[in-house]
């Protein structure tokens, strides 16, 4: 392979944002017909580097060569003309248009769209690589995996020879991931080149030919996947040895802490998001919530936290003395006034969790300012807490005074999780607490969850990675179409069984 001319070659690429260097002197190659995995901790420069290849950023220094010729990629249109396509984690599709209309949008044949020819071209691509989409189906009627398929077909239809996939399996079931990987192998066999960014090391080992490692913006090495393992890749990525197993201590004297009965929730548009949900969360255990994204996870946690209006049902908090408080109708302030210490890590980090333009200390203060005893805000404790979070969670930041918006997504997540856990909760609600986090940071969060569990906290953990849910959680509740498909023992649950329950109701026994 190394005797070939690379389809893509980076030479000494550097990209800066003000006084922050995101990529420094990066050189790497991608060859025809290979799958290259790109690994690195949060803030290591992976997405910035890929955005430079895709024409979203322009390097400050260095060269980019495509098929041996130096090129200037100043826009996504330039990348498209060079046969480079990027599928972002958040899809760039128009919901009210069909798959075919999204795929041809911006491409005109003699000044107008030729949908008949587009249908034929799309079907040819689908037959060739094993995709399964209906060109006439509207995007708003599609599952996440179908939308992703449309994005990939869109790039292939436009002539892409090199595809960049950013966290492509983040919200897929195991069955959907297997189908995607088979399609990627078919594309590789046809001579297409693929760069995949993912934090899931088992997937890196399953699908890639080589792994390129970035650390703190610099290229460290590349490793043949067949000659490596998860431990070696993690150590290279972090720069030191990292423990790669999740502890799951047995719950000690678990007691019912939150009891949900017959919960029904509709969103502002009147669509029912939760249908007759009933379960119990216990102190000293981690209850995992599994389900395809958009099946009610967000609404469930927001309802418990007092942020979502409830149509019917009850949310009962059981106090240490056995007395009960129904939290329905209470906002977060009233819940706190009742003596219920509840912490919530929302899915929307900056929309609900943190204020982007505030620095780390000020964001810590948002959680505690009402407890002050004077008219003046005490900045000392929030500042010390921010320093503690930065130290314990290894947050990559120039200083405590740095605005949160200047941090990478993973580091923003660590700040939010650290702040909520510092509140010493009796109930901890987490929505995708490790989404976008590298392997080292993720294991730090898993350890924090277990420490809360050992303190007797009732932890509810909404996650995307089924391998983690099966390794971390004591019980797993599966949501499908806003209903409970089943509740399984985390120690005996089967990954394929959970995946099937995520796509169809029934079949799982409640382990209550």
GROMACS .gro file of C-alpha atoms in nm:
model
  512
    1UNK     CA    1   0.000   0.000   0.000
    2UNK     CA    2   0.281   0.243   0.087
    3UNK     CA    3   0.420   0.209  -0.268
    4UNK     CA    4   0.107   0.379  -0.402
    5UNK     CA    5   0.063   0.750  -0.447
    6UNK     CA    6  -0.166   0.857  -0.162
    7UNK     CA    7  -0.514   0.973  -0.262
    8UNK     CA    8  -0.468   1.239   0.008
    9UNK     CA    9  -0.149   1.366   0.168
   10UNK     CA   10  -0.102   1.632   0.434
   11UNK     CA   11   0.242   1.788   0.476
   12UNK     CA   12   0.324   1.997   0.785
   13UNK     CA   13  -0.030   2.133   0.820
   14UNK     CA   14  -0.080   2.392   1.094
   15UNK     CA   15  -0.404   2.566   1.191
   16UNK     CA   16  -0.435   2.837   1.456
   17UNK     CA   17  -0.730   3.021   1.607
   18UNK     CA   18  -0.588   3.335   1.764
   19UNK     CA   19  -0.330   3.223   2.017
   20UNK     CA   20  -0.462   2.863   2.020
   21UNK     CA   21  -0.291   2.613   1.791
   22UNK     CA   22  -0.542   2.343   1.696
   23UNK     CA   23  -0.312   2.153   1.457
   24UNK     CA   24   0.064   2.179   1.454
   25UNK     CA   25   0.292   2.040   1.182
   26UNK     CA   26   0.061   1.747   1.096
   27UNK     CA   27   0.169   1.512   0.818
   28UNK     CA   28  -0.028   1.201   0.724
   29UNK     CA   29  -0.145   1.007   0.419
   30UNK     CA   30  -0.457   0.821   0.309
   31UNK     CA   31  -0.436   0.557   0.037
   32UNK     CA   32  -0.688   0.434  -0.216
   33UNK     CA   33  -0.908   0.152  -0.091
   34UNK     CA   34  -0.830   0.185   0.279
   35UNK     CA   35  -1.019   0.280   0.592
   36UNK     CA   36  -0.817   0.507   0.818
   37UNK     CA   37  -0.938   0.566   1.175
   38UNK     CA   38  -0.843   0.897   1.335
   39UNK     CA   39  -0.803   0.887   1.712
   40UNK     CA   40  -0.722   1.153   1.969
   41UNK     CA   41  -0.838   1.300   2.297
   42UNK     CA   42  -1.087   1.586   2.309
   43UNK     CA   43  -0.917   1.899   2.184
   44UNK     CA   44  -0.649   1.702   1.998
   45UNK     CA   45  -0.748   1.865   1.667
   46UNK     CA   46  -0.923   1.578   1.486
   47UNK     CA   47  -1.228   1.769   1.369
   48UNK     CA   48  -1.025   2.081   1.285
   49UNK     CA   49  -0.795   1.872   1.065
   50UNK     CA   50  -1.086   1.706   0.887
   51UNK     CA   51  -1.256   2.043   0.839
   52UNK     CA   52  -0.938   2.164   0.669
   53UNK     CA   53  -0.959   1.872   0.427
   54UNK     CA   54  -1.330   1.936   0.369
   55UNK     CA   55  -1.278   2.307   0.292
   56UNK     CA   56  -1.442   2.447   0.607
   57UNK     CA   57  -1.110   2.580   0.740
   58UNK     CA   58  -0.801   2.682   0.546
   59UNK     CA   59  -0.460   2.585   0.691
   60UNK     CA   60  -0.227   2.861   0.805
   61UNK     CA   61   0.076   2.655   0.702
   62UNK     CA   62   0.152   2.336   0.513
   63UNK     CA   63   0.036   2.161   0.197
   64UNK     CA   64  -0.253   1.935   0.096
   65UNK     CA   65  -0.200   1.701  -0.198
   66UNK     CA   66  -0.477   1.508  -0.375
   67UNK     CA   67  -0.359   1.221  -0.597
   68UNK     CA   68  -0.007   1.362  -0.588
   69UNK     CA   69  -0.093   1.720  -0.684
   70UNK     CA   70  -0.087   2.015  -0.445
   71UNK     CA   71  -0.431   2.172  -0.412
   72UNK     CA   72  -0.594   2.467  -0.237
   73UNK     CA   73  -0.920   2.369  -0.064
   74UNK     CA   74  -1.081   2.701   0.026
   75UNK     CA   75  -1.445   2.585   0.044
   76UNK     CA   76  -1.658   2.269   0.058
   77UNK     CA   77  -1.722   2.327  -0.312
   78UNK     CA   78  -1.347   2.294  -0.380
   79UNK     CA   79  -1.343   1.970  -0.179
   80UNK     CA   80  -1.642   1.841  -0.375
   81UNK     CA   81  -1.465   1.906  -0.707
   82UNK     CA   82  -1.163   1.713  -0.575
   83UNK     CA   83  -1.375   1.411  -0.483
   84UNK     CA   84  -1.377   1.471  -0.106
   85UNK     CA   85  -1.699   1.444   0.095
   86UNK     CA   86  -1.758   1.479   0.470
   87UNK     CA   87  -2.053   1.335   0.660
   88UNK     CA   88  -2.088   1.539   0.978
   89UNK     CA   89  -2.223   1.405   1.306
   90UNK     CA   90  -2.516   1.647   1.274
   91UNK     CA   91  -2.669   1.589   0.934
   92UNK     CA   92  -2.711   1.868   0.677
   93UNK     CA   93  -3.048   1.765   0.536
   94UNK     CA   94  -3.376   1.949   0.472
   95UNK     CA   95  -3.655   1.760   0.647
   96UNK     CA   96  -3.942   1.852   0.413
   97UNK     CA   97  -3.757   1.733   0.102
   98UNK     CA   98  -3.724   1.373  -0.016
   99UNK     CA   99  -3.402   1.173  -0.014
  100UNK     CA  100  -3.353   1.230  -0.388
  101UNK     CA  101  -3.421   1.604  -0.360
  102UNK     CA  102  -3.162   1.637  -0.083
  103UNK     CA  103  -2.909   1.437  -0.280
  104UNK     CA  104  -2.936   1.651  -0.597
  105UNK     CA  105  -2.989   1.985  -0.422
  106UNK     CA  106  -2.750   2.235  -0.578
  107UNK     CA  107  -2.678   2.015  -0.881
  108UNK     CA  108  -2.853   2.121  -1.200
  109UNK     CA  109  -2.864   1.952  -1.539
  110UNK     CA  110  -2.903   2.215  -1.811
  111UNK     CA  111  -3.038   2.463  -1.559
  112UNK     CA  112  -3.297   2.242  -1.392
  113UNK     CA  113  -3.326   1.938  -1.167
  114UNK     CA  114  -3.372   1.600  -1.338
  115UNK     CA  115  -3.526   1.384  -1.065
  116UNK     CA  116  -3.592   1.092  -1.299
  117UNK     CA  117  -3.221   1.064  -1.377
  118UNK     CA  118  -3.143   1.117  -1.009
  119UNK     CA  119  -3.365   0.824  -0.907
  120UNK     CA  120  -3.181   0.598  -1.149
  121UNK     CA  121  -2.838   0.715  -1.030
  122UNK     CA  122  -2.933   0.676  -0.664
  123UNK     CA  123  -3.066   0.324  -0.716
  124UNK     CA  124  -2.746   0.230  -0.899
  125UNK     CA  125  -2.535   0.347  -0.605
  126UNK     CA  126  -2.760   0.168  -0.355
  127UNK     CA  127  -2.743  -0.158  -0.551
  128UNK     CA  128  -2.367  -0.131  -0.588
  129UNK     CA  129  -2.282  -0.078  -0.221
  130UNK     CA  130  -2.579  -0.230  -0.038
  131UNK     CA  131  -2.765   0.082   0.077
  132UNK     CA  132  -3.137   0.058   0.149
  133UNK     CA  133  -3.325   0.385   0.098
  134UNK     CA  134  -3.636   0.496  -0.086
  135UNK     CA  135  -3.543   0.803  -0.298
  136UNK     CA  136  -3.899   0.936  -0.266
  137UNK     CA  137  -3.919   0.915   0.115
  138UNK     CA  138  -3.925   1.243   0.306
  139UNK     CA  139  -3.640   1.306   0.549
  140UNK     CA  140  -3.878   1.375   0.839
  141UNK     CA  141  -4.012   1.019   0.803
  142UNK     CA  142  -3.666   0.861   0.828
  143UNK     CA  143  -3.476   0.700   1.113
  144UNK     CA  144  -3.130   0.827   1.210
  145UNK     CA  145  -2.959   0.547   1.018
  146UNK     CA  146  -3.165   0.624   0.706
  147UNK     CA  147  -3.069   0.993   0.725
  148UNK     CA  148  -2.705   0.892   0.754
  149UNK     CA  149  -2.746   0.671   0.448
  150UNK     CA  150  -2.884   0.968   0.253
  151UNK     CA  151  -2.579   1.175   0.353
  152UNK     CA  152  -2.338   0.905   0.234
  153UNK     CA  153  -2.526   0.845  -0.092
  154UNK     CA  154  -2.532   1.222  -0.148
  155UNK     CA  155  -2.153   1.235  -0.137
  156UNK     CA  156  -2.112   0.930  -0.361
  157UNK     CA  157  -2.366   1.068  -0.610
  158UNK     CA  158  -2.152   1.381  -0.632
  159UNK     CA  159  -1.844   1.175  -0.717
  160UNK     CA  160  -1.663   1.144  -0.383
  161UNK     CA  161  -1.364   0.909  -0.381
  162UNK     CA  162  -1.267   0.999  -0.023
  163UNK     CA  163  -1.530   1.011   0.251
  164UNK     CA  164  -1.481   1.149   0.602
  165UNK     CA  165  -1.726   1.018   0.863
  166UNK     CA  166  -1.744   1.197   1.200
  167UNK     CA  167  -1.875   0.966   1.479
  168UNK     CA  168  -2.094   0.771   1.232
  169UNK     CA  169  -2.222   0.514   1.484
  170UNK     CA  170  -2.296   0.748   1.776
  171UNK     CA  171  -2.672   0.689   1.769
  172UNK     CA  172  -2.700   0.358   1.579
  173UNK     CA  173  -2.817   0.024   1.714
  174UNK     CA  174  -2.573  -0.272   1.693
  175UNK     CA  175  -2.766  -0.405   1.394
  176UNK     CA  176  -2.750  -0.067   1.216
  177UNK     CA  177  -2.377  -0.042   1.291
  178UNK     CA  178  -2.317  -0.387   1.141
  179UNK     CA  179  -2.504  -0.285   0.825
  180UNK     CA  180  -2.308   0.041   0.798
  181UNK     CA  181  -1.976  -0.141   0.836
  182UNK     CA  182  -2.070  -0.387   0.563
  183UNK     CA  183  -2.147  -0.095   0.330
  184UNK     CA  184  -1.812   0.068   0.417
  185UNK     CA  185  -1.633  -0.260   0.337
  186UNK     CA  186  -1.814  -0.272   0.001
  187UNK     CA  187  -1.703   0.083  -0.070
  188UNK     CA  188  -1.345  -0.001   0.026
  189UNK     CA  189  -1.351  -0.303  -0.208
  190UNK     CA  190  -1.459  -0.067  -0.488
  191UNK     CA  191  -1.152   0.151  -0.428
  192UNK     CA  192  -1.311   0.424  -0.214
  193UNK     CA  193  -1.106   0.568   0.072
  194UNK     CA  194  -1.261   0.640   0.410
  195UNK     CA  195  -1.151   0.837   0.716
  196UNK     CA  196  -1.355   0.758   1.025
  197UNK     CA  197  -1.348   0.958   1.349
  198UNK     CA  198  -1.481   0.756   1.642
  199UNK     CA  199  -1.416   0.711   2.013
  200UNK     CA  200  -1.533   0.348   2.010
  201UNK     CA  201  -1.215   0.142   2.005
  202UNK     CA  202  -1.395  -0.186   1.937
  203UNK     CA  203  -1.527  -0.031   1.616
  204UNK     CA  204  -1.183   0.101   1.522
  205UNK     CA  205  -1.043  -0.250   1.555
  206UNK     CA  206  -1.336  -0.399   1.361
  207UNK     CA  207  -1.344  -0.170   1.057
  208UNK     CA  208  -1.013   0.015   0.999
  209UNK     CA  209  -0.690  -0.080   0.821
  210UNK     CA  210  -0.474   0.182   0.992
  211UNK     CA  211  -0.511   0.416   1.288
  212UNK     CA  212  -0.360   0.766   1.295
  213UNK     CA  213  -0.308   0.918   1.639
  214UNK     CA  214  -0.326   1.291   1.723
  215UNK     CA  215  -0.223   1.430   2.062
  216UNK     CA  216  -0.256   1.797   2.156
  217UNK     CA  217  -0.280   1.896   1.791
  218UNK     CA  218   0.027   1.705   1.678
  219UNK     CA  219   0.053   1.387   1.472
  220UNK     CA  220   0.203   1.111   1.688
  221UNK     CA  221   0.206   0.797   1.475
  222UNK     CA  222   0.003   0.560   1.263
  223UNK     CA  223  -0.044   0.193   1.349
  224UNK     CA  224  -0.165  -0.104   1.145
  225UNK     CA  225  -0.490  -0.208   1.307
  226UNK     CA  226  -0.412  -0.579   1.265
  227UNK     CA  227  -0.097  -0.530   1.476
  228UNK     CA  228  -0.263  -0.335   1.758
  229UNK     CA  229  -0.520  -0.363   2.037
  230UNK     CA  230  -0.737  -0.126   2.241
  231UNK     CA  231  -0.480  -0.083   2.516
  232UNK     CA  232  -0.198   0.014   2.279
  233UNK     CA  233  -0.417   0.261   2.092
  234UNK     CA  234  -0.535   0.424   2.413
  235UNK     CA  235  -0.184   0.454   2.556
  236UNK     CA  236  -0.060   0.612   2.231
  237UNK     CA  237  -0.353   0.853   2.226
  238UNK     CA  238  -0.317   0.965   2.589
  239UNK     CA  239   0.061   0.940   2.626
  240UNK     CA  240   0.054   0.711   2.929
  241UNK     CA  241  -0.102   0.383   3.039
  242UNK     CA  242  -0.478   0.397   3.097
  243UNK     CA  243  -0.693   0.143   3.281
  244UNK     CA  244  -0.954   0.012   3.037
  245UNK     CA  245  -1.209  -0.166   3.251
  246UNK     CA  246  -1.522  -0.029   3.414
  247UNK     CA  247  -1.587  -0.130   3.772
  248UNK     CA  248  -1.940  -0.234   3.857
  249UNK     CA  249  -1.966  -0.280   4.234
  250UNK     CA  250  -2.276  -0.453   4.367
  251UNK     CA  251  -2.534  -0.207   4.501
  252UNK     CA  252  -2.524  -0.192   4.880
  253UNK     CA  253  -2.861  -0.183   5.052
  254UNK     CA  254  -3.042  -0.026   4.753
  255UNK     CA  255  -3.366   0.155   4.835
  256UNK     CA  256  -3.633   0.302   4.610
  257UNK     CA  257  -3.549   0.670   4.555
  258UNK     CA  258  -3.756   0.781   4.253
  259UNK     CA  259  -4.078   0.602   4.155
  260UNK     CA  260  -4.236   0.682   3.817
  261UNK     CA  261  -4.591   0.562   3.753
  262UNK     CA  262  -4.803   0.604   3.438
  263UNK     CA  263  -4.605   0.900   3.306
  264UNK     CA  264  -4.738   1.064   2.989
  265UNK     CA  265  -4.573   1.364   2.825
  266UNK     CA  266  -4.648   1.562   2.510
  267UNK     CA  267  -4.419   1.816   2.348
  268UNK     CA  268  -4.522   2.172   2.259
  269UNK     CA  269  -4.655   2.054   1.922
  270UNK     CA  270  -4.887   1.806   2.095
  271UNK     CA  271  -4.692   1.494   1.993
  272UNK     CA  272  -4.689   1.229   2.266
  273UNK     CA  273  -4.325   1.162   2.360
  274UNK     CA  274  -4.376   0.939   2.667
  275UNK     CA  275  -4.657   0.683   2.694
  276UNK     CA  276  -4.747   0.527   3.029
  277UNK     CA  277  -4.388   0.508   3.159
  278UNK     CA  278  -4.342   0.324   3.491
  279UNK     CA  279  -4.018   0.225   3.668
  280UNK     CA  280  -3.820   0.278   3.988
  281UNK     CA  281  -3.468   0.418   4.035
  282UNK     CA  282  -3.286   0.301   4.347
  283UNK     CA  283  -3.018   0.451   4.566
  284UNK     CA  284  -2.675   0.300   4.522
  285UNK     CA  285  -2.734   0.176   4.168
  286UNK     CA  286  -2.692   0.295   3.812
  287UNK     CA  287  -3.005   0.261   3.601
  288UNK     CA  288  -2.919   0.279   3.233
  289UNK     CA  289  -3.163   0.411   2.972
  290UNK     CA  290  -3.113   0.263   2.623
  291UNK     CA  291  -3.294   0.361   2.308
  292UNK     CA  292  -3.252   0.510   1.964
  293UNK     CA  293  -3.209   0.887   1.988
  294UNK     CA  294  -3.541   1.072   1.998
  295UNK     CA  295  -3.743   0.795   2.163
  296UNK     CA  296  -3.825   0.994   2.477
  297UNK     CA  297  -3.496   0.995   2.669
  298UNK     CA  298  -3.471   1.375   2.674
  299UNK     CA  299  -3.832   1.424   2.781
  300UNK     CA  300  -3.805   1.161   3.055
  301UNK     CA  301  -3.509   1.322   3.229
  302UNK     CA  302  -3.649   1.672   3.187
  303UNK     CA  303  -3.980   1.558   3.339
  304UNK     CA  304  -3.801   1.420   3.646
  305UNK     CA  305  -3.594   1.741   3.674
  306UNK     CA  306  -3.906   1.961   3.665
  307UNK     CA  307  -3.833   2.106   3.322
  308UNK     CA  308  -4.104   1.928   3.123
  309UNK     CA  309  -4.480   1.969   3.159
  310UNK     CA  310  -4.650   1.639   3.244
  311UNK     CA  311  -4.987   1.536   3.102
  312UNK     CA  312  -5.053   1.262   3.359
  313UNK     CA  313  -4.879   1.025   3.595
  314UNK     CA  314  -4.663   1.066   3.905
  315UNK     CA  315  -4.296   1.120   3.990
  316UNK     CA  316  -4.245   1.035   4.356
  317UNK     CA  317  -3.928   1.106   4.553
  318UNK     CA  318  -3.881   0.883   4.858
  319UNK     CA  319  -3.707   1.059   5.149
  320UNK     CA  320  -3.467   0.894   5.391
  321UNK     CA  321  -3.740   0.874   5.656
  322UNK     CA  322  -3.973   0.697   5.415
  323UNK     CA  323  -4.199   0.994   5.349
  324UNK     CA  324  -4.285   1.071   4.989
  325UNK     CA  325  -4.305   1.386   4.777
  326UNK     CA  326  -4.478   1.396   4.438
  327UNK     CA  327  -4.262   1.621   4.217
  328UNK     CA  328  -4.520   1.664   3.941
  329UNK     CA  329  -4.594   2.033   3.890
  330UNK     CA  330  -4.274   2.149   4.061
  331UNK     CA  331  -4.004   2.345   3.880
  332UNK     CA  332  -3.635   2.294   3.975
  333UNK     CA  333  -3.646   2.571   4.237
  334UNK     CA  334  -3.947   2.418   4.413
  335UNK     CA  335  -3.788   2.072   4.398
  336UNK     CA  336  -3.479   2.212   4.571
  337UNK     CA  337  -3.694   2.389   4.829
  338UNK     CA  338  -3.849   2.050   4.914
  339UNK     CA  339  -3.503   1.931   5.017
  340UNK     CA  340  -3.458   1.712   4.709
  341UNK     CA  341  -3.096   1.740   4.592
  342UNK     CA  342  -3.125   1.653   4.225
  343UNK     CA  343  -2.853   1.717   3.966
  344UNK     CA  344  -2.911   1.708   3.592
  345UNK     CA  345  -2.659   1.685   3.306
  346UNK     CA  346  -2.876   1.775   3.003
  347UNK     CA  347  -2.825   1.668   2.644
  348UNK     CA  348  -2.801   2.033   2.535
  349UNK     CA  349  -2.474   2.139   2.697
  350UNK     CA  350  -2.479   2.507   2.607
  351UNK     CA  351  -2.851   2.557   2.561
  352UNK     CA  352  -2.954   2.428   2.904
  353UNK     CA  353  -2.639   2.339   3.095
  354UNK     CA  354  -2.381   2.616   3.063
  355UNK     CA  355  -2.359   2.977   2.944
  356UNK     CA  356  -2.116   2.992   2.652
  357UNK     CA  357  -1.987   3.345   2.708
  358UNK     CA  358  -1.921   3.296   3.079
  359UNK     CA  359  -1.590   3.159   3.205
  360UNK     CA  360  -1.554   2.836   3.401
  361UNK     CA  361  -1.581   2.995   3.747
  362UNK     CA  362  -1.895   3.189   3.655
  363UNK     CA  363  -2.057   2.873   3.521
  364UNK     CA  364  -1.983   2.698   3.850
  365UNK     CA  365  -2.149   2.989   4.029
  366UNK     CA  366  -2.474   2.935   3.837
  367UNK     CA  367  -2.538   2.624   4.045
  368UNK     CA  368  -2.471   2.781   4.384
  369UNK     CA  369  -2.540   3.153   4.377
  370UNK     CA  370  -2.877   3.121   4.555
  371UNK     CA  371  -2.704   2.973   4.862
  372UNK     CA  372  -2.501   3.288   4.927
  373UNK     CA  373  -2.549   3.463   5.256
  374UNK     CA  374  -2.490   3.821   5.143
  375UNK     CA  375  -2.592   4.062   4.871
  376UNK     CA  376  -2.255   4.013   4.704
  377UNK     CA  377  -2.164   3.707   4.504
  378UNK     CA  378  -1.877   3.508   4.652
  379UNK     CA  379  -1.648   3.408   4.365
  380UNK     CA  380  -1.398   3.222   4.582
  381UNK     CA  381  -1.581   2.889   4.610
  382UNK     CA  382  -1.682   2.873   4.240
  383UNK     CA  383  -1.324   2.953   4.141
  384UNK     CA  384  -1.189   2.677   4.364
  385UNK     CA  385  -1.452   2.435   4.231
  386UNK     CA  386  -1.357   2.523   3.873
  387UNK     CA  387  -0.992   2.451   3.950
  388UNK     CA  388  -1.089   2.120   4.110
  389UNK     CA  389  -1.299   2.015   3.808
  390UNK     CA  390  -1.022   2.114   3.566
  391UNK     CA  391  -0.770   1.912   3.767
  392UNK     CA  392  -0.977   1.599   3.835
  393UNK     CA  393  -1.141   1.574   3.492
  394UNK     CA  394  -0.831   1.686   3.300
  395UNK     CA  395  -1.013   1.971   3.126
  396UNK     CA  396  -0.799   2.118   2.849
  397UNK     CA  397  -0.828   2.496   2.894
  398UNK     CA  398  -0.583   2.788   2.884
  399UNK     CA  399  -0.716   2.913   3.221
  400UNK     CA  400  -1.014   2.921   3.458
  401UNK     CA  401  -1.100   3.259   3.306
  402UNK     CA  402  -1.146   3.117   2.956
  403UNK     CA  403  -1.498   3.143   2.812
  404UNK     CA  404  -1.667   2.805   2.790
  405UNK     CA  405  -1.747   2.860   2.421
  406UNK     CA  406  -1.374   2.849   2.344
  407UNK     CA  407  -1.342   2.492   2.474
  408UNK     CA  408  -1.386   2.176   2.266
  409UNK     CA  409  -1.719   1.993   2.296
  410UNK     CA  410  -1.568   1.722   2.512
  411UNK     CA  411  -1.413   1.967   2.755
  412UNK     CA  412  -1.743   2.156   2.780
  413UNK     CA  413  -1.907   1.827   2.875
  414UNK     CA  414  -1.650   1.761   3.148
  415UNK     CA  415  -1.711   2.105   3.301
  416UNK     CA  416  -2.087   2.041   3.309
  417UNK     CA  417  -2.060   1.692   3.459
  418UNK     CA  418  -1.811   1.809   3.721
  419UNK     CA  419  -2.033   2.098   3.827
  420UNK     CA  420  -2.344   1.882   3.866
  421UNK     CA  421  -2.168   1.609   4.065
  422UNK     CA  422  -2.017   1.872   4.298
  423UNK     CA  423  -2.372   1.951   4.412
  424UNK     CA  424  -2.368   1.629   4.623
  425UNK     CA  425  -2.698   1.502   4.480
  426UNK     CA  426  -2.921   1.222   4.603
  427UNK     CA  427  -3.038   1.172   4.243
  428UNK     CA  428  -2.810   1.225   3.943
  429UNK     CA  429  -2.966   1.243   3.596
  430UNK     CA  430  -2.724   1.228   3.303
  431UNK     CA  431  -2.814   1.253   2.934
  432UNK     CA  432  -2.527   1.130   2.716
  433UNK     CA  433  -2.264   1.224   2.976
  434UNK     CA  434  -1.977   1.092   2.760
  435UNK     CA  435  -2.106   1.199   2.417
  436UNK     CA  436  -1.810   1.333   2.222
  437UNK     CA  437  -1.559   1.238   2.493
  438UNK     CA  438  -1.238   1.053   2.417
  439UNK     CA  439  -1.170   0.716   2.580
  440UNK     CA  440  -0.962   0.853   2.868
  441UNK     CA  441  -1.217   1.122   2.957
  442UNK     CA  442  -1.502   0.871   2.929
  443UNK     CA  443  -1.343   0.639   3.182
  444UNK     CA  444  -1.296   0.930   3.421
  445UNK     CA  445  -1.673   0.995   3.396
  446UNK     CA  446  -1.756   0.625   3.447
  447UNK     CA  447  -1.543   0.630   3.761
  448UNK     CA  448  -1.728   0.941   3.883
  449UNK     CA  449  -2.061   0.764   3.827
  450UNK     CA  450  -1.947   0.467   4.030
  451UNK     CA  451  -1.822   0.692   4.309
  452UNK     CA  452  -2.167   0.850   4.324
  453UNK     CA  453  -2.324   0.504   4.328
  454UNK     CA  454  -2.104   0.399   4.623
  455UNK     CA  455  -2.222   0.710   4.811
  456UNK     CA  456  -2.581   0.591   4.777
  457UNK     CA  457  -2.683   0.823   4.493
  458UNK     CA  458  -2.952   0.703   4.253
  459UNK     CA  459  -2.787   0.747   3.911
  460UNK     CA  460  -2.992   0.747   3.591
  461UNK     CA  461  -2.758   0.721   3.292
  462UNK     CA  462  -2.885   0.775   2.936
  463UNK     CA  463  -2.621   0.637   2.701
  464UNK     CA  464  -2.558   0.559   2.335
  465UNK     CA  465  -2.287   0.293   2.360
  466UNK     CA  466  -2.451  -0.041   2.442
  467UNK     CA  467  -2.117  -0.198   2.535
  468UNK     CA  468  -2.078   0.066   2.807
  469UNK     CA  469  -2.439   0.033   2.925
  470UNK     CA  470  -2.392  -0.343   2.962
  471UNK     CA  471  -2.064  -0.298   3.152
  472UNK     CA  472  -2.156  -0.002   3.373
  473UNK     CA  473  -2.524  -0.029   3.466
  474UNK     CA  474  -2.698  -0.248   3.721
  475UNK     CA  475  -3.027  -0.241   3.531
  476UNK     CA  476  -3.110  -0.123   3.180
  477UNK     CA  477  -3.448   0.027   3.083
  478UNK     CA  478  -3.510   0.019   2.708
  479UNK     CA  479  -3.726   0.287   2.546
  480UNK     CA  480  -3.893   0.237   2.210
  481UNK     CA  481  -4.133   0.491   2.060
  482UNK     CA  482  -4.172   0.660   2.399
  483UNK     CA  483  -4.269   0.339   2.579
  484UNK     CA  484  -4.084   0.095   2.804
  485UNK     CA  485  -3.986  -0.202   2.587
  486UNK     CA  486  -3.836  -0.384   2.886
  487UNK     CA  487  -3.608  -0.360   3.189
  488UNK     CA  488  -3.312  -0.600   3.202
  489UNK     CA  489  -3.042  -0.696   3.449
  490UNK     CA  490  -2.726  -0.524   3.324
  491UNK     CA  491  -2.508  -0.819   3.427
  492UNK     CA  492  -2.696  -1.075   3.219
  493UNK     CA  493  -2.842  -0.867   2.932
  494UNK     CA  494  -2.738  -0.949   2.576
  495UNK     CA  495  -2.630  -0.670   2.342
  496UNK     CA  496  -2.820  -0.803   2.043
  497UNK     CA  497  -3.133  -0.848   2.254
  498UNK     CA  498  -3.113  -0.488   2.375
  499UNK     CA  499  -3.062  -0.368   2.018
  500UNK     CA  500  -3.374  -0.550   1.900
  501UNK     CA  501  -3.579  -0.415   2.192
  502UNK     CA  502  -3.474  -0.063   2.092
  503UNK     CA  503  -3.657  -0.110   1.761
  504UNK     CA  504  -3.965  -0.306   1.873
  505UNK     CA  505  -4.189  -0.304   2.178
  506UNK     CA  506  -4.212  -0.601   2.411
  507UNK     CA  507  -3.993  -0.904   2.454
  508UNK     CA  508  -3.799  -0.794   2.762
  509UNK     CA  509  -3.892  -0.881   3.116
  510UNK     CA  510  -3.900  -0.605   3.371
  511UNK     CA  511  -3.637  -0.668   3.637
  512UNK     CA  512  -3.810  -0.478   3.911
   0.00000   0.00000   0.00000
